[in-house]
Every structure is written in structure tokens, then in C-alpha cells.
XYZ file of N, CA and C in Angstrom:
273
model
N 14.175 8.931 18.084
C 13.192 9.917 17.662
C 13.911 11.034 16.922
N 13.367 11.400 15.800
C 13.941 12.470 14.992
C 13.442 13.830 15.474
N 14.327 14.800 15.461
C 13.942 16.174 15.783
C 13.508 16.948 14.544
N 13.612 16.323 13.384
C 13.237 16.959 12.123
C 11.731 16.816 11.919
N 11.029 17.947 11.868
C 9.565 17.900 11.751
C 9.094 17.363 10.398
N 10.003 17.277 9.421
C 9.601 16.731 8.120
C 9.606 15.203 8.114
N 10.199 14.590 9.135
C 10.166 13.131 9.260
C 8.866 12.741 9.936
N 8.088 11.904 9.268
C 6.780 11.557 9.814
C 6.532 10.067 9.730
N 5.803 9.590 10.696
C 5.291 8.226 10.691
C 3.782 8.341 10.752
N 3.118 7.789 9.762
C 1.661 7.830 9.714
C 1.158 6.400 9.790
N 0.255 6.152 10.701
C -0.355 4.835 10.847
C -1.795 4.943 10.371
N -2.176 4.064 9.446
C -3.525 4.104 8.888
C -3.935 2.699 8.471
N -5.103 2.585 7.905
C -5.573 1.287 7.414
C -5.471 1.246 5.893
N -5.415 0.046 5.347
C -5.359 -0.106 3.896
C -6.630 0.445 3.258
N -7.736 0.368 3.977
C -8.998 0.892 3.449
C -8.922 2.407 3.247
N -8.344 3.112 4.220
C -8.223 4.568 4.088
C -7.202 4.938 3.021
N -6.125 4.186 2.914
C -5.105 4.479 1.912
C -5.659 4.336 0.506
N -6.528 3.376 0.296
C -7.081 3.172 -1.045
C -8.047 4.288 -1.437
N -8.432 5.135 -0.480
C -9.335 6.257 -0.760
C -8.600 7.541 -1.139
N -7.289 7.483 -1.260
C -6.532 8.672 -1.646
C -6.626 8.804 -3.162
N -7.635 9.533 -3.602
C -7.845 9.775 -5.025
C -8.803 10.951 -5.196
N -8.838 11.522 -6.390
C -9.690 12.702 -6.618
C -11.173 12.463 -6.344
N -11.639 11.230 -6.472
C -13.051 10.944 -6.205
C -13.421 11.228 -4.755
N -12.419 11.236 -3.870
C -12.673 11.463 -2.448
C -12.236 12.859 -2.007
N -12.158 13.799 -2.950
C -11.914 15.195 -2.606
C -10.464 15.601 -2.452
N -9.532 14.758 -2.853
C -8.117 15.107 -2.762
C -7.651 15.548 -4.148
N -7.052 16.723 -4.223
C -6.615 17.275 -5.508
C -5.530 16.406 -6.132
N -5.581 16.251 -7.446
C -4.584 15.440 -8.148
C -3.175 15.978 -7.925
N -3.014 17.293 -7.832
C -1.691 17.883 -7.583
C -1.133 17.421 -6.238
N -1.989 17.331 -5.223
C -1.550 16.838 -3.910
C -1.154 15.374 -3.994
N -1.940 14.587 -4.705
C -1.641 13.163 -4.859
C -0.307 12.986 -5.583
N -0.075 13.767 -6.634
C 1.185 13.692 -7.373
C 2.363 14.062 -6.485
N 2.199 15.082 -5.654
C 3.261 15.503 -4.741
C 3.574 14.406 -3.730
N 2.549 13.810 -3.161
C 2.746 12.714 -2.206
C 3.420 11.534 -2.897
N 2.994 11.230 -4.119
C 3.536 10.093 -4.856
C 5.014 10.211 -5.174
N 5.553 11.429 -5.165
C 6.973 11.643 -5.444
C 7.847 11.447 -4.208
N 7.229 11.368 -3.056
C 7.988 11.234 -1.810
C 8.473 9.802 -1.614
N 9.472 9.658 -0.753
C 9.970 8.335 -0.385
C 9.030 7.777 0.673
N 8.297 6.741 0.291
C 7.277 6.183 1.170
C 7.502 4.687 1.322
N 7.350 4.210 2.543
C 7.422 2.782 2.834
C 6.117 2.380 3.500
N 5.503 1.324 2.978
C 4.301 0.771 3.585
C 4.671 -0.528 4.277
N 4.288 -0.652 5.531
C 4.453 -1.892 6.286
C 3.048 -2.413 6.531
N 2.747 -3.556 5.934
C 1.381 -4.072 5.952
C 1.329 -5.362 6.750
N 0.582 -5.340 7.841
C 0.375 -6.540 8.651
C -0.803 -7.316 8.069
N -0.771 -8.622 8.247
C -1.827 -9.486 7.694
C -1.958 -9.253 6.190
N -0.826 -9.196 5.503
C -0.839 -8.826 4.082
C -1.531 -9.857 3.198
N -1.715 -11.073 3.685
C -2.425 -12.064 2.870
C -3.857 -11.626 2.590
N -4.392 -10.768 3.416
C -5.757 -10.279 3.208
C -5.810 -9.152 2.184
N -4.669 -8.565 1.863
C -4.666 -7.389 0.992
C -4.357 -7.703 -0.466
N -4.115 -8.962 -0.808
C -3.734 -9.262 -2.188
C -4.933 -9.413 -3.115
N -6.123 -9.487 -2.571
C -7.317 -9.614 -3.394
C -8.051 -8.280 -3.440
N -8.801 -8.063 -4.483
C -9.576 -6.833 -4.584
C -8.770 -5.695 -5.165
N -9.359 -4.511 -5.103
C -8.777 -3.351 -5.769
C -8.016 -2.412 -4.849
N -8.088 -2.612 -3.534
C -7.456 -1.655 -2.624
C -5.951 -1.570 -2.822
N -5.271 -2.707 -2.834
C -3.816 -2.682 -2.978
C -3.417 -2.176 -4.360
N -4.173 -2.529 -5.389
C -3.907 -2.032 -6.743
C -4.002 -0.510 -6.759
N -5.016 0.041 -6.116
C -5.192 1.489 -6.048
C -4.012 2.154 -5.348
N -3.570 1.575 -4.246
C -2.439 2.131 -3.494
C -1.169 2.088 -4.336
N -0.912 0.960 -4.996
C 0.296 0.837 -5.818
C 0.260 1.794 -7.008
N -0.911 2.043 -7.571
C -1.025 2.995 -8.677
C -0.826 4.429 -8.201
N -1.307 4.739 -7.009
C -1.178 6.088 -6.457
C 0.245 6.377 -5.996
N 0.921 5.356 -5.463
C 2.276 5.510 -4.926
C 3.235 4.570 -5.659
N 3.534 4.843 -6.932
C 4.336 3.900 -7.721
C 5.773 3.735 -7.235
N 6.296 4.697 -6.493
C 7.674 4.618 -5.997
C 7.757 4.004 -4.603
N 6.635 3.669 -4.022
C 6.614 3.164 -2.646
C 7.241 1.778 -2.550
N 7.798 1.511 -1.387
C 8.327 0.188 -1.058
C 7.308 -0.479 -0.151
N 6.979 -1.725 -0.446
C 5.981 -2.460 0.331
C 6.638 -3.601 1.089
N 6.391 -3.653 2.397
C 6.780 -4.789 3.222
C 5.500 -5.427 3.728
N 5.356 -6.713 3.510
C 4.154 -7.399 3.961
C 4.486 -8.503 4.938
N 3.714 -8.602 6.003
C 3.891 -9.643 7.012
C 2.635 -10.489 7.088
N 2.823 -11.793 7.144
C 1.684 -12.698 7.254
C 2.122 -14.021 7.861
N 1.217 -14.635 8.573
C 1.437 -15.987 9.080
C 0.774 -17.021 8.189
N -0.054 -16.558 7.246
C -0.780 -17.461 6.349
C -0.709 -16.938 4.917
N 0.457 -17.080 4.279
C 0.606 -16.557 2.922
C -0.270 -17.296 1.912
N -0.579 -16.611 0.825
C -1.323 -17.200 -0.281
C -0.296 -17.811 -1.239
N -0.376 -19.138 -1.426
C 0.520 -19.842 -2.338
C -0.202 -20.127 -3.649
N 0.533 -20.655 -4.634
C -0.062 -20.950 -5.942
C -1.280 -21.857 -5.832
N -1.209 -22.872 -4.962
C -2.304 -23.843 -4.873
C -3.591 -23.261 -4.281
N -3.518 -22.160 -3.566
C -4.744 -21.550 -3.042
C -4.905 -20.096 -3.504
N -4.238 -19.768 -4.613
C -4.283 -18.402 -5.143
C -5.580 -18.143 -5.891
N -5.987 -16.889 -5.864
C -7.155 -16.415 -6.602
C -6.638 -15.523 -7.727
N -7.036 -15.785 -8.943
C -6.565 -15.016 -10.103
C -5.046 -15.075 -10.241
N -4.443 -16.178 -9.829
C -2.996 -16.403 -9.930
C -2.168 -15.373 -9.161
N -2.771 -14.703 -8.200
C -2.055 -13.719 -7.383
C -1.675 -14.381 -6.067
N -0.384 -14.382 -5.773
C 0.103 -14.940 -4.517
C 0.705 -13.822 -3.671
N 0.946 -14.116 -2.418
C 1.601 -13.144 -1.544
C 2.978 -12.800 -2.102
N 3.662 -13.801 -2.640
C 5.005 -13.577 -3.181
C 4.992 -12.669 -4.414
N 3.991 -12.809 -5.289
C 3.961 -11.954 -6.481
C 3.749 -10.484 -6.111
N 3.087 -10.243 -4.998
C 2.848 -8.867 -4.557
C 4.021 -8.317 -3.756
N 4.514 -9.100 -2.809
C 5.504 -8.592 -1.856
C 6.911 -9.143 -2.045
N 7.085 -10.119 -2.911
C 8.413 -10.687 -3.152
C 8.770 -11.806 -2.221
């Protein structure tokens, strides 16, 4: 455990993270400040997050973020939607 109050661990859902934008009342200056920070996202059940706009929104808001995705059922080329696989998103 860190004694430094600036070290934080925030646990949230991908749905809430995708709502971090000016349309939801958050100032663009705050979003820009957050986006400059060193952020790591650890995403469980990441195979569910490769479709739709939520992950795209998060990646656009936090371009410097590192993403770790965990899944027991990855999306491969043969069952990919729009040619997006778990590997293309998370490596």
C-alpha cells in the first residue's frame, strides 16, 4: 500500500468510463488533464468490449493509456465482427 495520496486505484465499469466526455457534464479541460496522466486499464471479460463504441470512446479520451485485457473466450478472425479481434485491440 502506498502512503502517497496521489497514487490511486479506481475501479469502475467500461460503461461509466465511456461516459467521460463533455456531453455528460465533464469539462474538456478536466478530460485533457486526465488524458495526460499515466493510466492503466485492466479489463476483465475483454472479449465483450471489442464491439461497439465504448472502447473506441475510452481509447480516444485516454490516448496514452495502456490496456490489459483478460478473456477466456477471445474473438478470433473466424468469428470476428467488422474484422476486429481481441488481438487487434489488446495485442
